mmCIF file of C-alpha atoms in Angstrom:
data_model
loop_
_atom_site.group_PDB
_atom_site.id
_atom_site.type_symbol
_atom_site.label_atom_id
_atom_site.label_comp_id
_atom_site.label_asym_id
_atom_site.label_seq_id
_atom_site.Cartn_x
_atom_site.Cartn_y
_atom_site.Cartn_z
ATOM 1 C CA MET A 175 82.072 93.223 53.269
ATOM 2 C CA PHE A 176 78.578 94.664 53.168
ATOM 3 C CA LYS A 177 77.411 95.535 49.667
ATOM 4 C CA SER A 178 75.090 98.413 49.019
ATOM 5 C CA LEU A 179 71.806 97.880 47.215
ATOM 6 C CA LYS A 180 73.176 99.488 44.057
ATOM 7 C CA GLU A 181 76.219 97.215 44.128
ATOM 8 C CA LYS A 182 73.981 94.153 44.453
ATOM 9 C CA THR A 183 72.056 95.134 41.366
ATOM 10 C CA LYS A 184 75.021 96.407 39.329
ATOM 11 C CA ASN A 185 75.526 93.140 37.447
ATOM 12 C CA LEU A 186 71.770 92.787 36.940
ATOM 13 C CA VAL A 187 71.332 96.050 35.032
ATOM 14 C CA ALA A 188 74.836 96.520 33.641
ATOM 15 C CA GLY A 189 74.162 94.435 30.549
ATOM 16 C CA PRO A 190 76.806 93.026 28.197
ATOM 17 C CA ASP A 191 78.613 96.357 27.975
ATOM 18 C CA ASN A 192 78.980 96.589 31.790
ATOM 19 C CA SER A 193 77.537 100.082 31.830
ATOM 20 C CA THR A 194 75.677 101.588 34.769
ATOM 21 C CA PRO A 195 72.415 103.575 34.746
ATOM 22 C CA THR A 196 72.597 107.345 34.398
ATOM 23 C CA HIS A 197 68.874 108.108 34.735
ATOM 24 C CA THR A 198 65.716 106.729 36.324
ATOM 25 C CA LEU A 199 62.474 106.537 34.376
ATOM 26 C CA THR A 200 59.408 106.542 36.598
ATOM 27 C CA VAL A 201 56.633 104.814 34.657
ATOM 28 C CA SER A 202 52.970 105.073 35.590
ATOM 29 C CA ILE A 203 50.649 102.859 33.585
ATOM 30 C CA VAL A 204 47.447 104.754 34.274
ATOM 31 C CA GLU A 205 44.720 103.190 32.146
ATOM 32 C CA ALA A 206 43.738 101.847 28.741
ATOM 33 C CA ARG A 207 40.663 102.306 26.594
ATOM 34 C CA ASN A 208 38.859 100.724 23.652
ATOM 35 C CA LEU A 209 40.972 97.569 23.812
ATOM 36 C CA VAL A 210 40.174 95.220 20.961
ATOM 37 C CA LYS A 211 38.738 91.842 21.919
ATOM 38 C CA LYS A 212 41.162 89.098 20.893
ATOM 39 C CA ASP A 213 39.092 86.097 21.942
ATOM 40 C CA THR A 214 35.535 85.795 20.644
ATOM 41 C CA THR A 215 34.686 83.033 23.130
ATOM 42 C CA SER A 216 35.573 84.867 26.353
ATOM 43 C CA GLN A 217 35.913 88.299 27.907
ATOM 44 C CA THR A 218 39.000 90.516 27.665
ATOM 45 C CA ASP A 219 41.288 90.223 30.703
ATOM 46 C CA PRO A 220 44.071 92.771 30.051
ATOM 47 C CA TYR A 221 47.393 93.409 31.741
ATOM 48 C CA CYS A 222 50.497 95.392 30.731
ATOM 49 C CA MET A 223 54.187 94.566 30.591
ATOM 50 C CA ALA A 224 56.922 97.206 30.373
ATOM 51 C CA ASN A 225 60.671 97.160 29.838
ATOM 52 C CA ILE A 226 63.475 99.293 28.438
ATOM 53 C CA HIS A 227 64.412 98.401 24.870
ATOM 54 C CA GLN A 228 67.582 99.294 23.005
ATOM 55 C CA GLU A 229 67.737 98.954 19.256
ATOM 56 C CA GLY A 230 69.730 95.922 18.222
ATOM 57 C CA ARG A 231 69.439 94.197 21.586
ATOM 58 C CA SER A 232 67.000 91.724 23.064
ATOM 59 C CA LYS A 233 63.811 93.064 24.598
ATOM 60 C CA LEU A 234 65.110 92.229 28.081
ATOM 61 C CA TRP A 235 68.676 93.297 27.519
ATOM 62 C CA ASN A 236 68.917 94.920 30.971
ATOM 63 C CA GLY A 237 67.132 92.065 32.735
ATOM 64 C CA ILE A 238 64.201 94.072 34.073
ATOM 65 C CA GLN A 239 60.568 93.651 33.089
ATOM 66 C CA ARG A 240 57.544 94.894 34.973
ATOM 67 C CA SER A 241 53.946 93.720 34.803
ATOM 68 C CA THR A 242 50.664 95.135 36.071
ATOM 69 C CA LYS A 243 47.900 93.149 37.697
ATOM 70 C CA ILE A 244 45.286 91.470 35.527
ATOM 71 C CA HIS A 245 41.941 93.245 35.144
ATOM 72 C CA TYR A 246 39.166 90.809 34.399
ATOM 73 C CA ASN A 247 36.419 91.511 31.904
ATOM 74 C CA ALA A 248 37.542 95.054 31.082
ATOM 75 C CA ILE A 249 38.132 96.824 27.780
ATOM 76 C CA ASN A 250 38.681 100.150 29.566
ATOM 77 C CA PRO A 251 40.792 99.092 32.564
ATOM 78 C CA THR A 252 42.281 101.443 35.145
ATOM 79 C CA PHE A 253 45.711 100.198 36.252
ATOM 80 C CA ASN A 254 47.252 103.072 38.247
ATOM 81 C CA GLU A 255 50.543 101.232 38.818
ATOM 82 C CA THR A 256 53.892 103.031 39.100
ATOM 83 C CA PHE A 257 57.449 101.679 39.044
ATOM 84 C CA PRO A 258 60.977 102.935 38.213
ATOM 85 C CA LEU A 259 63.249 101.596 35.478
ATOM 86 C CA PRO A 260 67.001 102.328 35.209
ATOM 87 C CA ILE A 261 68.118 104.114 32.047
ATOM 88 C CA LYS A 262 71.660 103.910 30.632
ATOM 89 C CA ARG A 263 71.548 105.439 27.168
ATOM 90 C CA GLN A 264 68.620 107.786 26.880
ATOM 91 C CA MET A 265 69.232 108.780 23.272
ATOM 92 C CA ILE A 266 69.038 105.211 21.900
ATOM 93 C CA GLU A 267 66.624 103.580 24.326
ATOM 94 C CA SER A 268 62.838 103.281 24.305
ATOM 95 C CA LEU A 269 60.155 102.344 26.769
ATOM 96 C CA HIS A 270 58.384 99.263 25.428
ATOM 97 C CA VAL A 271 54.839 98.692 26.742
ATOM 98 C CA ARG A 272 52.744 95.715 25.657
ATOM 99 C CA VAL A 273 49.103 95.007 26.483
ATOM 100 C CA PHE A 274 48.080 91.357 26.688
ATOM 101 C CA ASP A 275 44.810 89.483 27.050
ATOM 102 C CA LYS A 276 45.195 86.808 29.726
ATOM 103 C CA ASP A 277 44.175 83.336 28.562
ATOM 104 C CA GLN A 278 42.189 81.697 31.368
ATOM 105 C CA MET A 279 42.672 78.233 29.833
ATOM 106 C CA GLY A 280 46.399 78.385 30.517
ATOM 107 C CA LEU A 281 47.345 78.822 26.881
ATOM 108 C CA MET A 282 49.482 81.596 25.415
ATOM 109 C CA ASP A 283 48.296 85.096 26.266
ATOM 110 C CA ARG A 284 47.317 87.145 23.234
ATOM 111 C CA LEU A 285 49.021 90.425 22.391
ATOM 112 C CA ILE A 286 46.415 93.192 22.084
ATOM 113 C CA GLY A 287 48.910 95.869 21.086
ATOM 114 C CA GLU A 288 52.201 97.549 21.929
ATOM 115 C CA VAL A 289 53.899 100.929 21.849
ATOM 116 C CA TYR A 290 57.497 102.163 21.833
ATOM 117 C CA VAL A 291 58.205 105.526 23.479
ATOM 118 C CA PRO A 292 61.644 106.925 22.493
ATOM 119 C CA LEU A 293 63.359 108.266 25.602
ATOM 120 C CA ALA A 294 65.085 110.880 23.456
ATOM 121 C CA ASP A 295 61.687 112.600 23.274
ATOM 122 C CA LEU A 296 61.610 113.068 27.068
ATOM 123 C CA ILE A 297 63.085 116.067 28.870
ATOM 124 C CA THR A 298 64.737 115.378 32.211
ATOM 125 C CA GLY A 299 62.521 116.571 35.056
ATOM 126 C CA LEU A 300 59.526 117.355 32.831
ATOM 127 C CA PRO A 301 56.608 114.936 33.415
ATOM 128 C CA VAL A 302 54.646 113.660 30.406
ATOM 129 C CA ASP A 303 51.094 112.333 30.704
ATOM 130 C CA ARG A 304 49.407 111.343 27.450
ATOM 131 C CA TRP A 305 47.569 108.666 25.480
ATOM 132 C CA TYR A 306 49.517 106.425 23.101
ATOM 133 C CA ASP A 307 48.008 104.453 20.227
ATOM 134 C CA LEU A 308 48.682 100.738 20.332
ATOM 135 C CA VAL A 309 50.081 98.882 17.318
ATOM 136 C CA PRO A 310 48.518 97.227 15.369
ATOM 137 C CA PRO A 311 46.074 100.052 14.600
ATOM 138 C CA ARG A 312 42.634 100.023 16.196
ATOM 139 C CA GLY A 313 43.983 97.896 19.028
ATOM 140 C CA GLY A 314 43.137 100.609 21.530
ATOM 141 C CA GLN A 315 45.106 103.175 23.527
ATOM 142 C CA VAL A 316 47.140 103.197 26.719
ATOM 143 C CA ARG A 317 47.715 106.204 28.966
ATOM 144 C CA LEU A 318 51.241 106.581 30.379
ATOM 145 C CA ALA A 319 52.657 109.123 32.824
ATOM 146 C CA LEU A 320 56.448 109.316 32.494
ATOM 147 C CA THR A 321 59.117 111.221 34.412
ATOM 148 C CA LEU A 322 62.834 111.030 33.638
ATOM 149 C CA THR A 323 65.240 112.034 36.415
ATOM 150 C CA THR A 324 69.018 112.156 36.647
ATOM 151 C CA GLY A 325 70.757 109.368 38.531
ATOM 152 C CA TRP A 326 69.801 105.866 39.550
ATOM 153 C CA SER A 327 67.629 105.987 42.641
ATOM 154 C CA ASP A 328 67.736 103.553 45.556
ATOM 155 C CA GLN A 329 64.101 102.796 44.850
ATOM 156 C CA ALA A 330 64.957 101.787 41.291
ATOM 157 C CA ALA A 331 67.717 99.545 42.588
ATOM 158 C CA ALA A 332 65.356 97.861 45.026
ATOM 159 C CA GLU A 333 62.752 97.373 42.306
ATOM 160 C CA ALA A 334 65.375 95.877 39.973
ATOM 161 C CA LEU A 335 66.510 93.400 42.608
ATOM 162 C CA ARG A 336 62.938 92.425 43.455
ATOM 163 C CA ALA A 337 62.054 91.983 39.787
ATOM 164 C CA ASN A 338 65.061 89.720 39.272
ATOM 165 C CA GLN A 339 64.249 87.614 42.342
ATOM 166 C CA MET A 340 60.656 87.096 41.222
ATOM 167 C CA SER A 341 61.656 86.300 37.634
ATOM 168 C CA ALA A 342 63.820 83.492 39.027
ATOM 169 C CA THR A 343 60.613 81.833 40.240
ATOM 170 C CA GLY A 344 58.818 82.347 36.922
ATOM 171 C CA GLN A 345 56.808 85.360 38.074
ATOM 172 C CA THR A 346 56.705 88.955 36.931
ATOM 173 C CA VAL A 347 56.474 91.732 39.447
ATOM 174 C CA GLY A 348 52.931 92.900 40.005
ATOM 175 C CA SER A 349 51.299 90.037 38.113
ATOM 176 C CA TYR A 350 49.308 87.053 39.309
ATOM 177 C CA PRO A 351 49.448 83.566 37.800
ATOM 178 C CA ALA A 352 46.085 82.607 36.312
ATOM 179 C CA SER A 353 45.626 79.908 38.947
ATOM 180 C CA ALA A 354 46.284 82.360 41.758
ATOM 181 C CA ALA A 355 44.235 85.304 40.550
ATOM 182 C CA PRO A 356 42.537 86.762 43.635
ATOM 183 C CA ALA A 357 38.783 86.572 43.651
ATOM 184 C CA SER A 358 38.677 90.261 44.416
ATOM 185 C CA SER A 359 40.068 90.911 40.929
ATOM 186 C CA TYR A 360 36.784 89.914 39.356
ATOM 187 C CA PRO A 361 34.193 92.645 38.861
ATOM 188 C CA GLN A 362 31.943 92.881 41.854
ATOM 189 C CA PRO A 363 28.425 94.277 41.590
ATOM 190 C CA THR A 364 28.087 97.626 43.247
ATOM 191 C CA PRO A 365 25.830 97.185 46.272
ATOM 192 C CA THR A 366 22.872 99.482 46.510
ATOM 193 C CA PRO A 367 23.308 101.597 49.639
ATOM 194 C CA THR A 368 20.634 101.113 52.261
ATOM 195 C CA PRO A 369 18.971 104.450 52.983
ATOM 196 C CA ALA A 370 19.178 105.652 56.552
ATOM 197 C CA TYR A 371 16.029 105.078 58.576
ATOM 198 C CA GLN A 372 13.806 108.087 58.446
ATOM 199 C CA PRO A 373 10.923 108.010 60.961
ATOM 200 C CA VAL A 374 7.663 108.952 59.375
ATOM 201 C CA SER A 375 5.930 111.649 61.377
ATOM 202 C CA PRO A 376 2.140 111.251 61.630
ATOM 203 C CA PRO A 377 0.145 114.050 60.081
ATOM 204 C CA ALA A 378 -0.670 116.889 62.420
ATOM 205 C CA PRO A 379 -4.188 116.503 63.885
ATOM 206 C CA THR A 380 -6.713 118.960 62.574
ATOM 207 C CA ALA A 381 -8.827 120.971 64.968
ATOM 208 C CA TYR A 382 -12.163 119.319 65.711
ATOM 209 C CA GLN A 383 -14.978 121.041 63.904
ATOM 210 C CA PRO A 384 -18.392 119.985 65.251
ATOM 211 C CA VAL A 385 -21.022 119.493 62.601
ATOM 212 C CA PHE A 386 -24.387 120.897 63.551
ATOM 213 C CA PRO A 387 -27.552 119.589 61.853
ATOM 214 C CA THR A 388 -29.411 121.967 59.633
ATOM 215 C CA ALA A 389 -32.491 123.369 61.357
ATOM 216 C CA ALA A 390 -35.546 121.419 60.327
ATOM 217 C CA THR A 391 -38.326 123.160 58.474
ATOM 218 C CA PRO A 392 -41.375 123.632 60.773
ATOM 219 C CA ALA A 393 -44.039 121.011 60.214
ATOM 220 C CA SER A 394 -46.694 123.719 59.882
ATOM 221 C CA SER A 395 -45.219 124.701 56.567
ATOM 222 C CA TYR A 396 -46.014 121.303 55.098
ATOM 223 C CA PRO A 397 -47.858 120.945 52.870
ATOM 224 C CA PRO A 398 -48.141 124.417 51.409
ATOM 225 C CA THR A 399 -51.539 126.089 51.572
ATOM 226 C CA PRO A 400 -53.280 125.701 48.164
ATOM 227 C CA THR A 401 -54.366 128.812 46.347
ATOM 228 C CA PRO A 402 -58.258 128.982 46.048
ATOM 229 C CA THR A 403 -59.561 128.570 42.501
ATOM 230 C CA PRO A 404 -61.892 131.448 41.470
ATOM 231 C CA THR A 405 -65.486 130.447 40.645
#
């Protein structure tokens, strides 16, 4: 018997209590700013991870975790990545977002800061777009755009299934392993645009003005006639 997408992902997101999602949280990790540098010997290469957290349960209690791409050498990165997360108990759940600094030596990535957003503070159908302070203090800020809607969308189900399939291979959705980071992720110098060719028009020719020599003084006037001296 053919199973629908939601049925395929039911066990994935049901959790120990076998509950099903009642809402969908659309999360947009927009950008971050003033991220603290965690490694004094290299640049900051930040990325974000997000999941739904319920008090008293593990951080991945519903089996879904999402990750953004890595931004190399950036303390004010722009992520602009959006994904849905299924919500089961809005009043006791929180969105947990962590910002990490990728370790290019293959060691443990360093936590720059994190934030918990209580879903009880969100109103269904009313988008929220704001900056959140990361903890510990002075770690920086992250900008999140959040929208809570009723029901569990097909898109959320597809995202949940994809996230689970990738986690089985040791990957997180949207992230790149350090060894496979695309070269295009590194900052590229902005090329200076070549100005369009502009032909240089020669200056307009001026009208020819003939130069006539000044009339010569008659020779008879040279030298002047001396005035006779009286005796």
